[in-house]
mmCIF file of C-alpha atoms in Angstrom:
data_model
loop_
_atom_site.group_PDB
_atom_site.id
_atom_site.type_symbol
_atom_site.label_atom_id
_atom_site.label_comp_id
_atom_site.label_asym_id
_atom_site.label_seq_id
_atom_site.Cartn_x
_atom_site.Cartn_y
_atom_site.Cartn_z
ATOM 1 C CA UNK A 180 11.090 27.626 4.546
ATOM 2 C CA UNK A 181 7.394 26.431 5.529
ATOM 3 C CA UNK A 182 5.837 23.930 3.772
ATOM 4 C CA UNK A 183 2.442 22.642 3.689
ATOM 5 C CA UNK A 184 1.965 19.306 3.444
ATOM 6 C CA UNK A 185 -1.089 16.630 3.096
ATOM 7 C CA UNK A 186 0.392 13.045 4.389
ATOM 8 C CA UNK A 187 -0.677 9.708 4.686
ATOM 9 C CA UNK A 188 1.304 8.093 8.005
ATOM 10 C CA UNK A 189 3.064 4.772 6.972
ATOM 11 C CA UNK A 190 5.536 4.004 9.788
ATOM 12 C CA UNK A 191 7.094 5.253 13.084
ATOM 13 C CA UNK A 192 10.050 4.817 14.097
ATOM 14 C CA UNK A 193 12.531 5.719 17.543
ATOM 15 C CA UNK A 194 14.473 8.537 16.978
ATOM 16 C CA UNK A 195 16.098 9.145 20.910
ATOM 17 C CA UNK A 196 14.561 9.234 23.889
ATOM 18 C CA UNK A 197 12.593 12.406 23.069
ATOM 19 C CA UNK A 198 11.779 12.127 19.512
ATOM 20 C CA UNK A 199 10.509 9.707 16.856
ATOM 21 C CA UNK A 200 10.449 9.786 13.595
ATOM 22 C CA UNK A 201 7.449 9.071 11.785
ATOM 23 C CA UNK A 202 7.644 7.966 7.766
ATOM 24 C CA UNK A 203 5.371 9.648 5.500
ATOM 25 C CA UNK A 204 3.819 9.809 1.574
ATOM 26 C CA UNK A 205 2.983 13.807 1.193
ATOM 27 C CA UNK A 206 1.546 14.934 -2.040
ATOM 28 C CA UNK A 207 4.030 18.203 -1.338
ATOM 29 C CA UNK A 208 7.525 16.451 -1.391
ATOM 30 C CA UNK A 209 7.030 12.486 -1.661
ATOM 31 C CA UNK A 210 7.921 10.802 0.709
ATOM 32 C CA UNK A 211 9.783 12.803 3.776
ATOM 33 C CA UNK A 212 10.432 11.920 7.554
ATOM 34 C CA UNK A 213 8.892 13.937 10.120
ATOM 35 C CA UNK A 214 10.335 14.311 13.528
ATOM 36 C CA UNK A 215 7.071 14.146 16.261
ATOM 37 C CA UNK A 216 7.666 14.709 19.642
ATOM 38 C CA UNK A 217 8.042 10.983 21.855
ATOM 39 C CA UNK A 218 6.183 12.878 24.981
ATOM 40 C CA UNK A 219 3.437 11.665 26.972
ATOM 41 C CA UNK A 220 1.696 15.387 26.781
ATOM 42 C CA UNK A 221 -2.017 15.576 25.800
ATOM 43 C CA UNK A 222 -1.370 17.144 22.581
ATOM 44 C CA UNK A 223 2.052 14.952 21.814
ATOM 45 C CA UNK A 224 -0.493 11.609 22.188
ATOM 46 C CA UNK A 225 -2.879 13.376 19.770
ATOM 47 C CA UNK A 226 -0.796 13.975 17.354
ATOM 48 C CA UNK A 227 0.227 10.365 17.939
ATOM 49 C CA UNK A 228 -2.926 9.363 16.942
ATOM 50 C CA UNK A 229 -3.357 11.046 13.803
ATOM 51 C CA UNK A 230 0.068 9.258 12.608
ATOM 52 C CA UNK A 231 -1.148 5.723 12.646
ATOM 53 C CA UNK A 232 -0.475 3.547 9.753
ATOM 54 C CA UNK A 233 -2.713 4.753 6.760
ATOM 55 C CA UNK A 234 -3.584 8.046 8.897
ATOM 56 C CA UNK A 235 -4.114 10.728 7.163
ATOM 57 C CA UNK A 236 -3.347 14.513 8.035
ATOM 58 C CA UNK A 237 -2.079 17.663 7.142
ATOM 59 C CA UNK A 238 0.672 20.428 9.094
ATOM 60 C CA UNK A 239 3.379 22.512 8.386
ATOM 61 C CA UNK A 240 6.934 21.629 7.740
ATOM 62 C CA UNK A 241 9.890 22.864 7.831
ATOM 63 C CA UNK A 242 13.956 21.139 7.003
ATOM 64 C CA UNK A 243 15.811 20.952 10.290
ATOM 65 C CA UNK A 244 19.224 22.884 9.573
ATOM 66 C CA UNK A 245 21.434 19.998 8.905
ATOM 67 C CA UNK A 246 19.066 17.211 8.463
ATOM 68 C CA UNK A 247 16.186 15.791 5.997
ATOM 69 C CA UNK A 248 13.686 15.360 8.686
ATOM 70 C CA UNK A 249 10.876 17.830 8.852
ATOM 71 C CA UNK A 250 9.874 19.435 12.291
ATOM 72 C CA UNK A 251 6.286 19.842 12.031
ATOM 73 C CA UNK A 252 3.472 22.248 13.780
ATOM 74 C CA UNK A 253 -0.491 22.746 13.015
ATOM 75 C CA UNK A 254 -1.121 18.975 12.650
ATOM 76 C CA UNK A 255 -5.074 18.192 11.910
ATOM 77 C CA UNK A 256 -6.993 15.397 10.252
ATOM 78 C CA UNK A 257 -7.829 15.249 6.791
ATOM 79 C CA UNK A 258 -9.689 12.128 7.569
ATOM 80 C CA UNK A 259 -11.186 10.431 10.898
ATOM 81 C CA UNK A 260 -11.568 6.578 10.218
ATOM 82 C CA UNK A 261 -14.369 4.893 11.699
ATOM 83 C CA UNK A 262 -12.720 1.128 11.964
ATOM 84 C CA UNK A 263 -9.026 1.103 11.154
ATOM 85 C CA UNK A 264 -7.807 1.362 14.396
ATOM 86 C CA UNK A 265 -10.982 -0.781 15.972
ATOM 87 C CA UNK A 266 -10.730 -3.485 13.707
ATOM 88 C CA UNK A 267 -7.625 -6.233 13.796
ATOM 89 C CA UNK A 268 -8.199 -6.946 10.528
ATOM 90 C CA UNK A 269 -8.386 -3.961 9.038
ATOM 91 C CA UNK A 270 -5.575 -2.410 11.547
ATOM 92 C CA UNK A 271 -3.486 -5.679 9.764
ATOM 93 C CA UNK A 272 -4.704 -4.439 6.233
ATOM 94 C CA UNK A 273 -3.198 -0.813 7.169
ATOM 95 C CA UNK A 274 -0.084 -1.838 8.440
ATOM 96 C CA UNK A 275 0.604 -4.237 5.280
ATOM 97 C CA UNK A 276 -0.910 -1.265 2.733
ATOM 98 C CA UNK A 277 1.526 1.384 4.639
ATOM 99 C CA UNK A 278 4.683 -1.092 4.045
ATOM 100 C CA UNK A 279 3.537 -1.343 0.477
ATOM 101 C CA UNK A 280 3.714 2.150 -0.215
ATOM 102 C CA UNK A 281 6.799 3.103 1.777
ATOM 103 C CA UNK A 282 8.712 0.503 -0.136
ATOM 104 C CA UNK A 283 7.210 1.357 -3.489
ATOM 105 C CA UNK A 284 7.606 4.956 -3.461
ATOM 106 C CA UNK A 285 10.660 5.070 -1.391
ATOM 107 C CA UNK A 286 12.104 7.241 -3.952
ATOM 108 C CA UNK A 287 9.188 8.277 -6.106
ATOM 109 C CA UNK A 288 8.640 12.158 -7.302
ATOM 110 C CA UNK A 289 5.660 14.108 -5.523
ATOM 111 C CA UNK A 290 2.382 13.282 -7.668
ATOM 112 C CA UNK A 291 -1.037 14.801 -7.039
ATOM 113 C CA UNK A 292 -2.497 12.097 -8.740
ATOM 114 C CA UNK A 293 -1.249 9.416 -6.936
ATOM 115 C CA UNK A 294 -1.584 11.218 -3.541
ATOM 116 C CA UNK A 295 -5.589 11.442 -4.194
ATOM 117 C CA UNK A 296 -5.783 7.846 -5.340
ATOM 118 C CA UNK A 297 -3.978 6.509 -1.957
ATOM 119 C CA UNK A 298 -6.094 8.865 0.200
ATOM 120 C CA UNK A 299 -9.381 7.331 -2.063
ATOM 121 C CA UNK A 300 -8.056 4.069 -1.676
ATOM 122 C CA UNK A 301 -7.726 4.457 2.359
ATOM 123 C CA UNK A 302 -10.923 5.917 2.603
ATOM 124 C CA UNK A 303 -12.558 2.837 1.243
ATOM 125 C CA UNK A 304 -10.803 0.388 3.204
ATOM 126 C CA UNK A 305 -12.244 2.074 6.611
ATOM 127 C CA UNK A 306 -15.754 1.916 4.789
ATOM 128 C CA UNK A 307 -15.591 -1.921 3.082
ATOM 129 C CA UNK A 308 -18.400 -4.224 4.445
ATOM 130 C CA UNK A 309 -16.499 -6.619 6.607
ATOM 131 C CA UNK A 310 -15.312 -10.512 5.294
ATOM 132 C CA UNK A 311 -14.675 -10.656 1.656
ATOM 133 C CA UNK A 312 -13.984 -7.341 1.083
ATOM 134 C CA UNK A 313 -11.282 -7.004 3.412
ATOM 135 C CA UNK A 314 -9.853 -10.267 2.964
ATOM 136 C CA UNK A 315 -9.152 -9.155 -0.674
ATOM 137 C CA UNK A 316 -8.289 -5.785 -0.582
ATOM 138 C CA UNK A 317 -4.221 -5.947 -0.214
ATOM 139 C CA UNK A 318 -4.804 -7.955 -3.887
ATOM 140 C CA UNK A 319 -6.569 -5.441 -5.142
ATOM 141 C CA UNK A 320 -4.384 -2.180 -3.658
ATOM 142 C CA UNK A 321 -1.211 -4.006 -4.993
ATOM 143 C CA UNK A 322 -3.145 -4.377 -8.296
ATOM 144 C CA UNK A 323 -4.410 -1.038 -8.199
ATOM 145 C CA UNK A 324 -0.811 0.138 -7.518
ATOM 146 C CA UNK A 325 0.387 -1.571 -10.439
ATOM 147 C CA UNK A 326 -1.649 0.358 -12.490
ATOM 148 C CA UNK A 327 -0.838 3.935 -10.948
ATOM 149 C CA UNK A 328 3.097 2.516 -11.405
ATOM 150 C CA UNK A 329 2.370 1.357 -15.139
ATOM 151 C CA UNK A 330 3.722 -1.937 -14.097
ATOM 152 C CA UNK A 331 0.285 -3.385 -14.708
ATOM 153 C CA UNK A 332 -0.190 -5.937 -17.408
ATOM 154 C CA UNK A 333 -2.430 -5.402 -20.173
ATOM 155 C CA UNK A 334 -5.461 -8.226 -19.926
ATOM 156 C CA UNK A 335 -6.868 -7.362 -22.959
ATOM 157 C CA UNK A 336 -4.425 -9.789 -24.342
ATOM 158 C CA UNK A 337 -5.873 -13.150 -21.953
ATOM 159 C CA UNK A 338 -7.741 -15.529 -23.434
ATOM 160 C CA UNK A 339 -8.567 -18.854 -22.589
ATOM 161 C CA UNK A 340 -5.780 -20.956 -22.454
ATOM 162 C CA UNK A 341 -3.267 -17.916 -21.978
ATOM 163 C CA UNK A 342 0.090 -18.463 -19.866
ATOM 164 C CA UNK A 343 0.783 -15.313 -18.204
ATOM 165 C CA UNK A 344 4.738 -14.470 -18.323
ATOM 166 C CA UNK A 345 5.726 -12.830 -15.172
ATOM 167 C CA UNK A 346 9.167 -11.720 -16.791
ATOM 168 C CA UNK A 347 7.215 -10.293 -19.624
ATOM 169 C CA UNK A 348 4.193 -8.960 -17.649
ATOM 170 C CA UNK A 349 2.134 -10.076 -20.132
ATOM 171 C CA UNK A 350 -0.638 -13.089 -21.088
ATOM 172 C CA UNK A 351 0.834 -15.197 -24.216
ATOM 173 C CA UNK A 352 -0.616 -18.792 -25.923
ATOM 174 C CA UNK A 353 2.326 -20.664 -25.548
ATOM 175 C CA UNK A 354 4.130 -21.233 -22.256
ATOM 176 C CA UNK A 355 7.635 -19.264 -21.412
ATOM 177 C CA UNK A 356 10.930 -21.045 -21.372
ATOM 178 C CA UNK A 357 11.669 -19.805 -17.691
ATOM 179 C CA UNK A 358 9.594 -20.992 -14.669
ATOM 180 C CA UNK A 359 8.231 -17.392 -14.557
ATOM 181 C CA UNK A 360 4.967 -18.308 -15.687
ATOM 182 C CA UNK A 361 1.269 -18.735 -14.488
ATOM 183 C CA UNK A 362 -0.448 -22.081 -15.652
ATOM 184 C CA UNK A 363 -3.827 -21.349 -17.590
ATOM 185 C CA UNK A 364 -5.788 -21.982 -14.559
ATOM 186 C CA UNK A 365 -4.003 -19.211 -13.043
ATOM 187 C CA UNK A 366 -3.720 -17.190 -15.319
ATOM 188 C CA UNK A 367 -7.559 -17.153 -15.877
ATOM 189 C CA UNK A 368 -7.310 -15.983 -12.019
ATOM 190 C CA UNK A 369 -4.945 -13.392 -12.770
ATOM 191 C CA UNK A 370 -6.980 -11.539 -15.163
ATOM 192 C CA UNK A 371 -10.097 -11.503 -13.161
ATOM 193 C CA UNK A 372 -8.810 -10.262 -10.363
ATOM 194 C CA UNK A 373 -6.795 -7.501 -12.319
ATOM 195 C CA UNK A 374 -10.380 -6.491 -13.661
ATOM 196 C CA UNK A 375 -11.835 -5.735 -10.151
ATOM 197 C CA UNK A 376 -11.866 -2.817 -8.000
ATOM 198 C CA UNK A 377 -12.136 -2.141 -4.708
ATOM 199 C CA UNK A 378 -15.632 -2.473 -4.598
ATOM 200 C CA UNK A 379 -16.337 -5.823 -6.648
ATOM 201 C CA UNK A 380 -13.285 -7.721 -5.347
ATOM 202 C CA UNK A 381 -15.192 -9.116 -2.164
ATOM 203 C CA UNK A 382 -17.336 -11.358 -5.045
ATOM 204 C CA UNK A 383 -14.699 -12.732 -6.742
ATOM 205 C CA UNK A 384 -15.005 -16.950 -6.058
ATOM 206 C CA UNK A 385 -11.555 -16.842 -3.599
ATOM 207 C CA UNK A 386 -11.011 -18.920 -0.610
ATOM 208 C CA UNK A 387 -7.998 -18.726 1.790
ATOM 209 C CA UNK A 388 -5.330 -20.682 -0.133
ATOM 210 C CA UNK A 389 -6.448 -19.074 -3.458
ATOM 211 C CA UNK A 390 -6.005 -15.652 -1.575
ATOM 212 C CA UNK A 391 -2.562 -16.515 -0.530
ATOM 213 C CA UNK A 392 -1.434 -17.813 -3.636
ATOM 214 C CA UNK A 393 -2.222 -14.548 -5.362
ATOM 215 C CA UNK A 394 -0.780 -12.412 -2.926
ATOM 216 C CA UNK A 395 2.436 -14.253 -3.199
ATOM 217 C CA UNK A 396 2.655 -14.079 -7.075
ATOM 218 C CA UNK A 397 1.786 -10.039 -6.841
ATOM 219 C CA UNK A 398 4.705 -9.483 -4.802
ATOM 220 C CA UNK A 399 6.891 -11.667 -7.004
ATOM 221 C CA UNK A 400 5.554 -9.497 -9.933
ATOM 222 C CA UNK A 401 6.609 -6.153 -8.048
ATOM 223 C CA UNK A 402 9.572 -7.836 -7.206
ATOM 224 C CA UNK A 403 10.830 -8.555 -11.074
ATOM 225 C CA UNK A 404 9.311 -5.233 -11.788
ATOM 226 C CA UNK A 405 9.663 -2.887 -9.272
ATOM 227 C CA UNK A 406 11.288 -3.610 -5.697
ATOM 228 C CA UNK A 407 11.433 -6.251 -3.722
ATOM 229 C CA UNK A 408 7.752 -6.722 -2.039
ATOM 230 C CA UNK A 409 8.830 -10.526 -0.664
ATOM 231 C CA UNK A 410 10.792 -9.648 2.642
ATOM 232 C CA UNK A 411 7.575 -7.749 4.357
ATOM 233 C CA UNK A 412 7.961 -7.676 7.624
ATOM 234 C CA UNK A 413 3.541 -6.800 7.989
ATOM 235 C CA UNK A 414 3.393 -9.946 5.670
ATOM 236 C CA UNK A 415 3.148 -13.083 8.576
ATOM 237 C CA UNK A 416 0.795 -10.789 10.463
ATOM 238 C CA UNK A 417 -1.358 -10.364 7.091
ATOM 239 C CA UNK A 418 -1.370 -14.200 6.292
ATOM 240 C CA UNK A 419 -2.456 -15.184 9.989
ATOM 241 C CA UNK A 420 -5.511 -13.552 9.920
ATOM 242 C CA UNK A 421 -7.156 -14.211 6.225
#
């Protein structure tokens, strides 16, 4: 049976010497392998291109007799990006937001929802001003994530002086018996940046260190939470750069 589906790229892989398989999100079946053609024809490179991390495109599938990988035909953009591929940074950003979401949804149910917010959330990374923007936008995917998951904590609940319980997921007045905890100072971080979005994140008061520090505690959160975020292999590549 053909299948139509709309996919966001998020890794490639070698298959054999003529094949690779490329891992995508589709808002038709979750996420599915595809099996792309490893040739060096002028189509074969094109449809190369459209399956770079974070690229987004749609074709028609169909199960291989035998297998769970889809062999695909009628491959076209759903969205040309002006700067992903130009831009280190960003390129880094895509690489680190495609691990993200192959190891979050690894075995999540198709959801239309979901699907629209990752394409809106690629969209705006290839349009963010340079700097600040970038810098902070794997803090604020992973906390917009959190929020499609329902993993997010409520921050109604912070107020000054809160601890925030990373076992709990949640902002308390009196400090945890575990280690799993965020001092007040932190914590007061925690809930501003869990109030931005992707377009007022770039203004929040965050140097280098600060930005590392919170990236580090988000994926120990998803860890205790959700799956283990703290063995990325895009995560070095990430921290060199901002």
């Amino acid at each position: 049976m053909i299948t139509s589906l709309r996919c966001i790229a998020l890794r490639t892989i070698k298959y054999n010497d003529r094949h690779c398989i490329v891992s995508v999100w589709s808002e038709q079946m979750g996420r599915v392998g595809l099996l792309v053609s490893a040739g060096n024809g002028r189509e074969d490179r094109r449809r190369r291109a459209l399956m770079m991390p974070l690229g987004m495109f749609e074709c028609q599938g169909s199960i291989r007799p035998g297998s769970d990988l889809f062999k695909i035909t009628d491959v076209a953009p759903l969205y040309v990006p002006a700067t992903l591929t130009d831009s280190p940074a960003r390129s880094a950003v895509a690489m680190f937001i495609a691990e993200v979401i192959e190891r979050t949804l690894h075995d999540s149910p198709p959801d239309a929802t979901l699907t629209n917010a990752l394409f809106s959330a690629v969209q705006l990374l290839d349009c963010l001003p340079s700097g600040a923007d970038v810098a902070s936008f794997p803090i604020t995917f992973l906390c917009h994530l959190a929020r499609l998951l329902g993993i997010a904590p409520n921050v109604d609940q912070w107020q000054r002086g809160s601890f925030f319980d990373m076992s709990d997921g949640r902002f308390r007045r009196s400090a945890p018996l575990d280690h799993l905890a965020l001092q007040p100072a932190e914590a007061r971080i925690a809930a501003l940046v869990m109030r931005s979005d992707f377009r007022t994140a770039g203004r929040l008061p965050l140097n280098r260190q600060l930005r590392r520090t919170i990236l580090d505690k988000l994926l120990q959160y998803y860890s205790i939470h959700h799956c283990d975020l703290t063995t990325l292999r895009t995560l070095p590549i990430l921290q060199s750069l901002f």
